[in-house]
Coordinates of C-alpha atoms in Angstrom, one line a residue:
M1 CA 68.9 -138.1 122.6
S2 CA 69.0 -137.3 126.3
Q3 CA 68.9 -139.9 129.0
P4 CA 65.9 -140.2 131.3
S5 CA 67.5 -138.8 134.3
Q6 CA 66.5 -137.6 137.7
E7 CA 67.9 -134.1 137.7
S8 CA 67.2 -133.1 141.2
N9 CA 65.7 -134.6 144.2
A10 CA 67.8 -132.8 146.7
A11 CA 65.8 -129.7 147.4
S12 CA 63.0 -131.7 148.7
T13 CA 62.2 -135.4 148.8
R14 CA 58.6 -134.3 148.0
A15 CA 59.6 -133.0 144.5
T16 CA 61.1 -134.9 141.7
E17 CA 62.4 -133.5 138.4
M18 CA 63.3 -135.7 135.4
T19 CA 64.0 -135.3 131.7
C20 CA 63.4 -137.5 128.7
D21 CA 62.8 -137.3 125.0
V22 CA 59.2 -138.5 125.0
L23 CA 56.7 -138.4 127.9
V24 CA 53.7 -140.6 127.5
I25 CA 50.7 -139.8 129.8
G26 CA 48.6 -142.9 130.3
G27 CA 49.4 -146.5 130.6
G28 CA 46.6 -148.2 128.7
P29 CA 47.1 -149.9 125.4
A30 CA 47.6 -146.7 123.4
G31 CA 50.1 -145.4 125.9
C32 CA 52.1 -148.7 125.9
W33 CA 52.1 -148.9 122.1
A34 CA 53.3 -145.2 122.0
A35 CA 56.0 -145.9 124.5
L36 CA 57.2 -149.0 122.7
E37 CA 57.3 -147.2 119.3
A38 CA 59.2 -144.2 120.7
V39 CA 61.8 -146.3 122.6
G40 CA 62.2 -148.4 119.4
A41 CA 63.1 -145.1 117.7
N42 CA 66.0 -144.7 120.2
A43 CA 64.1 -142.1 122.3
K44 CA 64.4 -142.1 126.0
V45 CA 60.8 -142.6 127.2
I46 CA 59.0 -142.1 130.5
L47 CA 55.4 -143.3 130.9
V48 CA 53.3 -142.0 133.8
D49 CA 50.0 -143.7 134.8
K50 CA 47.3 -142.5 137.1
G51 CA 47.0 -146.0 138.4
Y52 CA 49.2 -149.1 137.8
C53 CA 50.1 -149.5 134.1
G54 CA 48.8 -152.9 133.2
S55 CA 45.8 -153.1 135.4
S56 CA 44.1 -149.6 135.3
G57 CA 41.7 -148.6 132.6
A58 CA 38.9 -150.1 130.5
T59 CA 40.9 -152.7 128.6
A60 CA 42.8 -154.3 131.4
S61 CA 39.6 -155.5 133.2
A62 CA 38.0 -157.6 130.4
G63 CA 38.4 -159.1 127.0
T64 CA 38.0 -157.1 123.8
Q65 CA 37.7 -157.9 120.1
I66 CA 40.1 -156.3 117.6
W67 CA 39.4 -154.9 114.2
Y68 CA 41.9 -157.4 112.7
V69 CA 41.4 -157.8 109.0
P70 CA 43.9 -159.5 106.8
P71 CA 45.0 -157.5 103.7
D72 CA 42.5 -159.1 101.3
P73 CA 40.9 -156.3 99.2
A74 CA 37.4 -157.7 99.5
G75 CA 37.7 -158.2 103.2
R76 CA 39.1 -154.8 103.7
E77 CA 36.4 -153.2 101.6
K78 CA 33.7 -155.0 103.7
A79 CA 35.3 -153.9 106.9
M80 CA 35.5 -150.3 106.0
A81 CA 32.0 -150.1 104.6
S82 CA 30.4 -151.9 107.6
R83 CA 30.1 -148.8 109.8
E84 CA 30.1 -145.9 107.4
A85 CA 26.3 -145.5 107.4
M86 CA 26.0 -145.9 111.2
G87 CA 28.7 -143.3 111.7
G88 CA 26.8 -140.8 109.5
Y89 CA 29.5 -140.9 106.8
L90 CA 31.9 -138.9 108.9
S91 CA 34.7 -141.5 108.8
E92 CA 37.5 -141.4 106.2
R93 CA 39.1 -144.3 104.3
A94 CA 42.3 -142.2 104.2
W95 CA 42.5 -143.1 107.9
M96 CA 40.8 -146.5 107.9
M97 CA 43.3 -148.2 105.6
P98 CA 46.5 -147.2 107.5
V99 CA 44.7 -148.1 110.8
L100 CA 43.8 -151.5 109.4
D101 CA 47.4 -152.0 108.1
K102 CA 49.0 -151.0 111.5
T103 CA 46.5 -153.1 113.5
F104 CA 47.2 -156.2 111.4
E105 CA 51.0 -155.6 111.9
S106 CA 50.6 -154.9 115.6
V107 CA 48.5 -158.0 116.3
N108 CA 51.0 -160.1 114.5
R109 CA 53.7 -158.6 116.7
L110 CA 51.7 -159.7 119.7
A111 CA 51.7 -163.2 118.4
D112 CA 55.4 -163.1 117.8
W113 CA 55.9 -161.9 121.4
G114 CA 54.0 -165.0 122.7
Y115 CA 50.5 -163.7 123.3
P116 CA 48.4 -166.9 123.7
F117 CA 45.8 -166.4 121.0
P118 CA 43.2 -169.3 121.0
V119 CA 43.6 -172.0 118.3
D120 CA 40.8 -173.4 116.2
E121 CA 40.2 -177.0 115.2
K122 CA 42.6 -176.6 112.3
G123 CA 45.4 -175.4 114.6
E124 CA 45.3 -171.8 113.4
Q125 CA 45.4 -168.9 115.8
Q126 CA 42.3 -166.7 116.1
R127 CA 43.7 -163.2 116.3
I128 CA 40.5 -161.3 116.5
S129 CA 40.4 -160.7 120.3
V130 CA 42.5 -160.4 123.4
Q131 CA 42.0 -160.9 127.1
G132 CA 42.7 -157.6 128.8
P133 CA 44.8 -158.9 131.8
E134 CA 47.1 -161.0 129.6
Y135 CA 47.4 -158.3 126.9
M136 CA 48.2 -155.5 129.3
R137 CA 50.7 -157.6 131.3
L138 CA 52.5 -158.4 128.0
L139 CA 52.6 -154.8 126.9
R140 CA 53.9 -153.6 130.3
R141 CA 56.6 -156.3 130.3
R142 CA 57.7 -155.5 126.7
A143 CA 57.8 -151.8 127.5
K144 CA 60.0 -152.3 130.7
N145 CA 62.3 -154.7 128.9
A146 CA 62.7 -152.2 126.1
G147 CA 63.9 -149.5 128.5
V148 CA 60.7 -147.5 129.1
T149 CA 60.7 -145.9 132.6
I150 CA 57.2 -146.6 134.0
L151 CA 56.0 -144.5 136.9
D152 CA 52.9 -146.0 138.4
H153 CA 50.5 -143.9 140.5
H154 CA 51.9 -140.7 139.0
P155 CA 48.8 -138.8 137.6
A156 CA 49.6 -135.8 135.4
L157 CA 47.9 -132.6 136.4
H158 CA 49.2 -129.9 134.1
L159 CA 51.2 -129.7 130.8
L160 CA 54.3 -127.5 130.6
T161 CA 54.8 -125.2 127.7
D162 CA 57.6 -123.1 126.4
G163 CA 56.9 -120.5 123.7
G164 CA 53.7 -122.3 122.7
T165 CA 55.3 -125.8 122.5
V166 CA 54.4 -128.5 125.0
T167 CA 57.6 -129.4 126.8
G168 CA 56.5 -131.8 129.6
A169 CA 54.1 -132.1 132.4
R170 CA 53.7 -131.9 136.1
G171 CA 51.8 -134.2 138.5
L172 CA 51.5 -136.0 141.7
R173 CA 53.3 -138.9 143.4
R174 CA 50.3 -140.6 145.0
Q175 CA 52.2 -143.2 147.0
E176 CA 55.4 -141.4 147.9
G177 CA 53.8 -138.0 148.3
G178 CA 54.9 -134.8 146.7
Q179 CA 54.9 -133.8 143.1
W180 CA 56.9 -134.5 139.9
T181 CA 58.0 -132.5 137.0
I182 CA 59.1 -134.1 133.8
K183 CA 60.6 -132.1 130.9
A184 CA 60.3 -133.8 127.6
G185 CA 61.1 -133.2 123.9
A186 CA 57.5 -134.2 123.1
V187 CA 54.4 -135.5 124.9
V188 CA 51.9 -138.1 124.0
L189 CA 48.5 -137.8 125.6
A190 CA 47.0 -141.3 126.0
A191 CA 45.0 -140.7 129.2
G192 CA 41.8 -142.2 127.9
G193 CA 38.3 -140.7 127.5
C194 CA 35.7 -139.7 130.1
A195 CA 33.0 -141.9 131.5
F196 CA 32.1 -139.5 134.3
M197 CA 32.7 -142.0 137.1
S198 CA 29.6 -144.0 136.1
K199 CA 31.2 -147.1 137.6
A200 CA 31.4 -148.8 134.2
L201 CA 34.0 -151.6 134.5
G202 CA 37.5 -150.2 134.6
C203 CA 36.4 -146.7 133.6
D204 CA 36.4 -144.7 136.9
V205 CA 40.0 -143.5 136.3
L206 CA 38.9 -142.1 132.9
T207 CA 37.8 -138.6 133.8
G208 CA 38.8 -136.5 130.8
D209 CA 42.0 -135.3 132.3
G210 CA 43.8 -135.2 129.0
Y211 CA 41.1 -133.1 127.4
L212 CA 41.4 -130.4 130.1
M213 CA 45.2 -130.4 130.0
A214 CA 45.2 -130.1 126.2
A215 CA 42.5 -127.5 126.0
E216 CA 44.4 -125.4 128.5
A217 CA 47.4 -125.5 126.1
G218 CA 45.1 -124.5 123.2
A219 CA 44.3 -127.8 121.6
E220 CA 41.0 -128.3 119.7
L221 CA 38.6 -131.2 120.1
S222 CA 36.3 -132.8 117.6
G223 CA 33.2 -135.0 117.7
M224 CA 32.3 -134.2 121.3
E225 CA 28.6 -134.4 120.4
F226 CA 29.0 -138.1 119.8
S227 CA 29.4 -138.8 123.5
S228 CA 26.1 -140.3 124.5
A229 CA 27.3 -143.9 124.7
Y230 CA 25.5 -145.9 127.3
A231 CA 26.3 -149.6 127.9
I232 CA 23.9 -152.2 129.2
S233 CA 24.9 -153.7 132.5
P234 CA 23.2 -155.7 135.3
A235 CA 21.7 -153.3 137.8
F236 CA 23.7 -155.0 140.6
A237 CA 27.2 -154.9 138.9
S238 CA 29.5 -152.7 136.8
I239 CA 30.3 -155.2 134.1
T240 CA 29.5 -153.6 130.7
K241 CA 30.2 -156.2 128.0
T242 CA 27.3 -155.3 125.9
A243 CA 28.2 -157.7 123.1
L244 CA 26.9 -160.6 125.1
Y245 CA 23.4 -159.0 125.1
R246 CA 23.1 -160.0 121.4
F247 CA 22.0 -163.3 123.0
A248 CA 19.4 -161.5 125.2
Q249 CA 15.8 -160.6 125.1
F250 CA 14.4 -157.8 127.2
Y251 CA 11.3 -157.8 129.4
R252 CA 9.1 -155.8 131.7
R253 CA 8.6 -156.5 135.3
D254 CA 5.7 -158.9 134.5
H255 CA 8.1 -160.7 132.1
S256 CA 6.2 -159.6 129.0
L257 CA 8.6 -159.1 126.1
I258 CA 9.6 -155.5 125.1
E259 CA 9.2 -155.5 121.4
G260 CA 12.1 -154.1 119.4
A261 CA 14.5 -154.0 122.4
G262 CA 18.0 -155.1 121.6
S263 CA 21.6 -154.5 122.4
A264 CA 22.4 -152.8 119.1
R265 CA 19.7 -151.1 117.1
G266 CA 17.1 -151.7 119.8
R267 CA 19.0 -149.9 122.6
S268 CA 16.8 -146.8 122.2
V269 CA 13.8 -148.9 123.0
I270 CA 15.5 -150.0 126.2
A271 CA 16.4 -146.4 127.0
R272 CA 12.8 -145.2 126.4
T273 CA 11.3 -147.9 128.5
L274 CA 13.7 -147.1 131.3
L275 CA 12.3 -143.6 131.5
S276 CA 9.2 -145.0 133.0
E277 CA 9.8 -148.6 134.3
P278 CA 12.6 -151.1 135.1
V279 CA 13.9 -153.4 132.3
Y280 CA 14.9 -157.0 132.7
A281 CA 17.1 -159.2 130.5
R282 CA 17.7 -162.9 130.0
L283 CA 20.3 -164.5 127.7
D284 CA 17.7 -166.9 126.3
L285 CA 18.9 -166.6 122.7
A286 CA 22.1 -168.6 123.6
G287 CA 20.3 -171.8 122.6
T288 CA 22.7 -174.6 123.2
D289 CA 25.1 -175.6 125.9
E290 CA 27.9 -175.3 123.4
V291 CA 27.1 -171.6 122.7
K292 CA 26.8 -170.9 126.5
A293 CA 30.2 -172.5 127.0
I294 CA 31.7 -170.4 124.3
L295 CA 30.3 -167.2 125.8
R296 CA 31.7 -168.1 129.2
R297 CA 35.2 -168.7 127.7
A298 CA 35.1 -165.5 125.7
Q299 CA 34.0 -163.2 128.5
P300 CA 34.6 -165.0 131.9
N301 CA 34.5 -161.7 133.8
F302 CA 30.9 -161.1 132.6
F303 CA 29.6 -164.1 134.5
I304 CA 31.4 -163.4 137.9
P305 CA 28.7 -161.2 139.4
F306 CA 26.0 -163.6 138.3
D307 CA 27.8 -166.6 139.8
R308 CA 28.4 -164.7 143.0
R309 CA 24.6 -164.2 143.3
S310 CA 23.8 -167.7 142.1
I311 CA 21.9 -166.3 139.1
D312 CA 21.9 -168.2 135.8
P313 CA 21.6 -165.4 133.2
F314 CA 20.7 -167.9 130.5
T315 CA 17.5 -169.0 132.3
E316 CA 16.7 -166.3 134.9
F317 CA 15.5 -162.7 134.5
F318 CA 17.8 -159.9 135.9
E319 CA 17.3 -156.2 136.0
V320 CA 19.5 -154.1 133.7
K321 CA 20.4 -150.4 133.5
L322 CA 22.2 -148.2 131.0
R323 CA 25.5 -146.9 132.3
L324 CA 27.1 -143.9 130.7
E325 CA 30.5 -144.5 129.0
G326 CA 30.8 -141.0 127.5
T327 CA 33.8 -140.7 125.2
V328 CA 35.3 -144.0 126.2
R329 CA 32.8 -145.6 123.8
G330 CA 31.7 -142.4 122.1
T331 CA 34.0 -141.0 119.5
G332 CA 34.8 -137.5 120.6
G333 CA 38.3 -136.4 121.7
L334 CA 41.3 -134.3 120.7
R335 CA 41.4 -133.3 117.1
L336 CA 44.3 -134.8 115.1
T337 CA 45.8 -132.8 112.3
G338 CA 47.1 -135.9 110.5
L339 CA 48.2 -139.5 110.5
D340 CA 51.2 -138.4 112.7
C341 CA 48.6 -138.0 115.5
A342 CA 49.7 -134.4 116.1
T343 CA 47.2 -132.1 117.9
T344 CA 46.9 -128.5 117.1
V345 CA 49.6 -127.7 119.7
S346 CA 53.2 -128.1 118.8
G347 CA 54.9 -130.9 120.7
L348 CA 51.6 -132.5 121.8
Y349 CA 50.4 -135.8 120.3
A350 CA 47.3 -137.8 121.1
A351 CA 46.4 -141.5 120.9
G352 CA 43.6 -143.9 121.9
D353 CA 40.5 -142.5 123.5
S354 CA 42.2 -139.2 124.1
A355 CA 42.0 -138.6 120.4
T356 CA 38.7 -138.3 118.4
R357 CA 37.9 -141.7 116.8
E358 CA 35.8 -140.0 114.1
P359 CA 38.3 -140.9 111.3
I360 CA 37.4 -144.6 111.6
C361 CA 34.0 -144.6 113.3
G362 CA 32.4 -141.4 112.3
G363 CA 29.7 -140.5 114.8
F364 CA 29.0 -143.9 116.1
T365 CA 30.9 -146.1 118.6
G366 CA 33.1 -148.7 117.0
G367 CA 32.7 -151.0 119.9
G368 CA 35.6 -152.7 121.4
S369 CA 37.1 -153.9 118.1
H370 CA 37.5 -150.5 116.5
N371 CA 38.6 -149.0 119.8
A372 CA 41.3 -151.6 120.3
A373 CA 42.5 -151.1 116.7
W374 CA 42.5 -147.3 117.2
A375 CA 44.6 -147.6 120.4
M376 CA 47.2 -149.8 118.7
S377 CA 47.5 -147.8 115.6
T378 CA 47.3 -144.2 116.9
G379 CA 49.6 -145.2 119.8
T380 CA 52.2 -146.5 117.3
F381 CA 51.8 -143.4 115.0
A382 CA 52.0 -141.0 117.9
G383 CA 55.0 -142.7 119.5
A384 CA 57.0 -142.6 116.3
S385 CA 56.0 -139.0 115.6
A386 CA 56.8 -137.8 119.1
A387 CA 60.2 -139.4 118.9
A388 CA 60.9 -137.7 115.6
F389 CA 59.7 -134.4 116.9
A390 CA 62.0 -134.6 119.9
R391 CA 64.9 -135.7 117.8
D392 CA 64.5 -132.8 115.4
K393 CA 64.2 -130.1 118.1
T394 CA 67.0 -127.6 118.0
G395 CA 68.6 -125.9 120.9
P396 CA 68.2 -126.4 124.6
S397 CA 64.8 -126.1 126.1
T398 CA 64.3 -123.1 128.4
V399 CA 62.6 -123.5 131.7
A400 CA 59.1 -124.8 131.0
Q401 CA 56.1 -123.1 132.6
A402 CA 52.9 -124.8 133.7
V403 CA 50.0 -123.8 131.6
P404 CA 48.5 -120.9 133.6
R405 CA 45.0 -121.8 134.5
C406 CA 44.6 -121.8 138.3
P407 CA 45.6 -118.7 140.3
E408 CA 47.0 -119.1 143.7
T409 CA 44.0 -117.7 145.5
A410 CA 40.6 -119.3 145.2
G411 CA 37.9 -120.7 147.4
T412 CA 37.9 -124.3 148.6
I413 CA 35.7 -126.5 146.6
D414 CA 34.3 -129.9 147.5
P415 CA 35.3 -132.1 144.5
H416 CA 32.7 -134.8 145.4
A417 CA 29.9 -132.2 145.2
V418 CA 31.2 -131.1 141.8
V419 CA 31.3 -134.6 140.4
K420 CA 27.8 -135.2 141.6
A421 CA 26.6 -132.0 140.0
V422 CA 28.2 -133.0 136.7
Q423 CA 26.7 -136.5 136.9
D424 CA 23.3 -135.0 137.5
E425 CA 23.6 -133.3 134.1
V426 CA 25.1 -136.1 132.0
F427 CA 23.6 -139.3 133.4
P428 CA 19.8 -138.7 132.8
L429 CA 18.6 -140.4 129.6
D430 CA 16.0 -137.7 128.9
V431 CA 18.8 -135.2 128.7
N432 CA 21.8 -136.9 127.2
Y433 CA 20.3 -139.9 125.3
F434 CA 17.1 -138.3 124.0
R435 CA 18.4 -134.8 123.3
T436 CA 16.4 -131.6 122.8
H437 CA 17.4 -127.9 122.6
S438 CA 15.6 -127.1 125.9
G439 CA 17.1 -130.0 127.8
L440 CA 20.7 -129.4 126.5
S441 CA 20.5 -125.6 127.0
A442 CA 19.3 -125.9 130.6
S443 CA 22.0 -128.4 131.4
L444 CA 24.7 -126.3 129.7
Q445 CA 23.7 -123.2 131.6
R446 CA 24.1 -125.0 134.9
L447 CA 27.4 -126.5 133.8
D448 CA 28.7 -123.1 132.7
R449 CA 27.8 -121.7 136.1
L450 CA 29.5 -124.6 137.8
W451 CA 32.6 -124.0 135.7
E452 CA 32.7 -120.3 136.7
T453 CA 32.8 -121.5 140.3
I454 CA 35.5 -124.1 140.0
A455 CA 37.7 -123.1 137.1
A456 CA 40.1 -121.2 139.3
A457 CA 39.7 -123.3 142.4
T458 CA 42.8 -124.7 144.1
A459 CA 42.9 -127.7 146.4
A460 CA 43.0 -127.2 150.1
D461 CA 46.0 -129.5 150.3
E462 CA 47.9 -132.0 148.2
S463 CA 45.6 -134.9 149.0
Q464 CA 42.7 -133.0 147.3
M465 CA 44.6 -132.0 144.1
L466 CA 43.8 -135.1 142.0
Q467 CA 40.1 -135.1 143.0
L468 CA 39.7 -131.4 142.2
R469 CA 41.5 -131.8 138.9
Q470 CA 39.2 -134.7 137.9
A471 CA 36.1 -132.7 138.9
Q472 CA 37.3 -129.8 136.8
A473 CA 38.1 -132.2 133.8
M474 CA 34.7 -133.8 134.0
T475 CA 33.0 -130.4 134.1
A476 CA 35.0 -129.2 131.1
T477 CA 34.2 -132.4 129.2
A478 CA 30.5 -132.1 129.8
R479 CA 30.5 -128.6 128.6
F480 CA 32.3 -129.6 125.4
M481 CA 29.8 -132.3 124.8
Y482 CA 26.7 -130.3 125.3
R483 CA 28.0 -127.2 123.5
A484 CA 28.7 -129.4 120.4
A485 CA 25.4 -131.3 120.8
L486 CA 23.5 -128.0 120.7
S487 CA 25.3 -127.0 117.5
R488 CA 24.4 -130.2 115.6
T489 CA 20.7 -129.7 114.8
E490 CA 20.1 -133.1 113.3
S491 CA 20.4 -136.7 114.3
R492 CA 23.5 -138.5 113.1
G493 CA 25.5 -141.4 114.5
M494 CA 24.8 -141.7 118.2
H495 CA 23.8 -138.1 118.5
R496 CA 20.0 -138.2 118.7
R497 CA 18.0 -135.0 118.7
E498 CA 14.3 -135.5 119.5
D499 CA 13.6 -132.1 117.9
F500 CA 15.6 -132.8 114.8
P501 CA 15.1 -136.6 114.2
E502 CA 16.4 -136.7 110.6
Q503 CA 20.0 -136.6 109.2
D504 CA 20.6 -133.3 107.4
A505 CA 22.8 -133.5 104.3
A506 CA 23.9 -129.9 104.9
Q507 CA 25.5 -130.9 108.2
H508 CA 27.9 -133.5 106.8
H509 CA 30.9 -131.9 108.5
R510 CA 32.8 -132.1 111.8
L511 CA 32.3 -129.7 114.7
I512 CA 35.6 -128.5 116.2
I513 CA 35.4 -127.0 119.6
S514 CA 38.1 -125.0 121.5
G515 CA 38.4 -122.8 124.5
L516 CA 37.5 -123.2 128.2
D517 CA 35.9 -120.2 129.7
K518 CA 34.4 -119.3 126.3
L519 CA 33.8 -122.2 124.0
T520 CA 34.1 -121.7 120.3
I521 CA 32.6 -124.0 117.6
R522 CA 33.7 -124.1 114.0
K523 CA 32.8 -126.5 111.1
E524 CA 35.4 -128.6 109.4
T525 CA 34.9 -130.1 105.9
I526 CA 35.8 -133.8 105.7
D527 CA 38.6 -134.0 103.1
P528 CA 40.6 -137.2 102.9
G529 CA 43.4 -135.2 101.2
V530 CA 44.2 -133.1 104.2
Y531 CA 46.1 -135.8 106.1
R532 CA 49.9 -136.1 106.1
E533 CA 51.7 -139.3 106.1
A534 CA 52.5 -140.9 109.5
A535 CA 56.1 -140.8 110.7
E536 CA 57.4 -144.3 110.3

């Protein structure tokens, strides 16, 4: 396999060209696991991150649980059955079992590498959660030590293709200035989902860039209607660790209890109340000092904004809001054709939140635990498969071309205004949480007109390129979401239709969406037998 080399930097110090076997786009857990697996298969790997690999993204900023289930048949059966109904029976055990196996193996590798899992009173490690900062520091260090070339602050803007096969990507050097081009035998997209810059903790770098790049290359997406994930957060802070609100009750301004409100099944009650009045919370179900101490140890970041304001969340009321997390917590993303995590485009693989999480979560969020397991397992599967694809390629690659989307001439667009326009369509609870045909249709029409305005826009200068690309990606993602949501005329998983409140047995299928200017929807039957074995 080829060496990751800098082919030319002479023509201009503002342009860098490199080559490698596997290019990984995204430096979160899925990207790191993909890079580790690929380099372990003797591939030469470059990982590019929009921010700093190890500190950017949703995982690095807080702790997360892991869907870690030892290979006991009864335990595995319980784990797989636990969310099937909530997900509208769109998950598949043909995926769940290998994900559980790979997650169990990967977490144990973390322990072997020295991750400091907490120890119980019997001296046994509790491997069911990780703290983001320590976890990501360890993955970064392991990747660098294994020989992965990590390029921080190198956002990808476009994929390169050659005869219908993805052969690399092109992007920006945010700190040095200029642009980069990396030609690769295969590409793994692990760029995360899209939270629409809602200021959810760690999520503002997650703007759907991977969806746009892949769609431009012809990839399909699935489950985009399951994107109305809103997290509970204090009104004064971005921390979104909803799990701790299991210990909360919710109140009106006069401190009267809101009956039925809760962090899990009662979140709709909170959402409906927020349509007309503010909502307050108090962690008053954490009854003992011992429980309070455990919560502080488990999620220390959660309490920082309270401590800064001298608020005791266990005894004092504080205002809360619902903050959109889009496909970061929702399950939509790039459609995978099999356990090798291939997309529908040759040479392009997807992992983590870039890929639809429907195979293990159906139409409902898996929460942090399933998301963490998905990142570990699909990252590993995709890294191995991409390395195998690059190894099996025959003949030298010809000059790759950027996916032709943006013409050279176009009007100048204000990216901030575009982002605000998209947020105005996807944030409102009475449009995106409580969905109706009229609300979705009106929003989609406005988004379609916005897309017509910005699809061909080019940045006024290099400093605007990333902002414009993010605005285009968010617009594209919102259109995918609402087009799919209009097509599913039932309520299933987290997709709630006020005009179709019941689950319809005739709609037990996936909705596959493709295209950009013209969006196309098709149905896909769920068949556990269609998946190929992962590359190991």
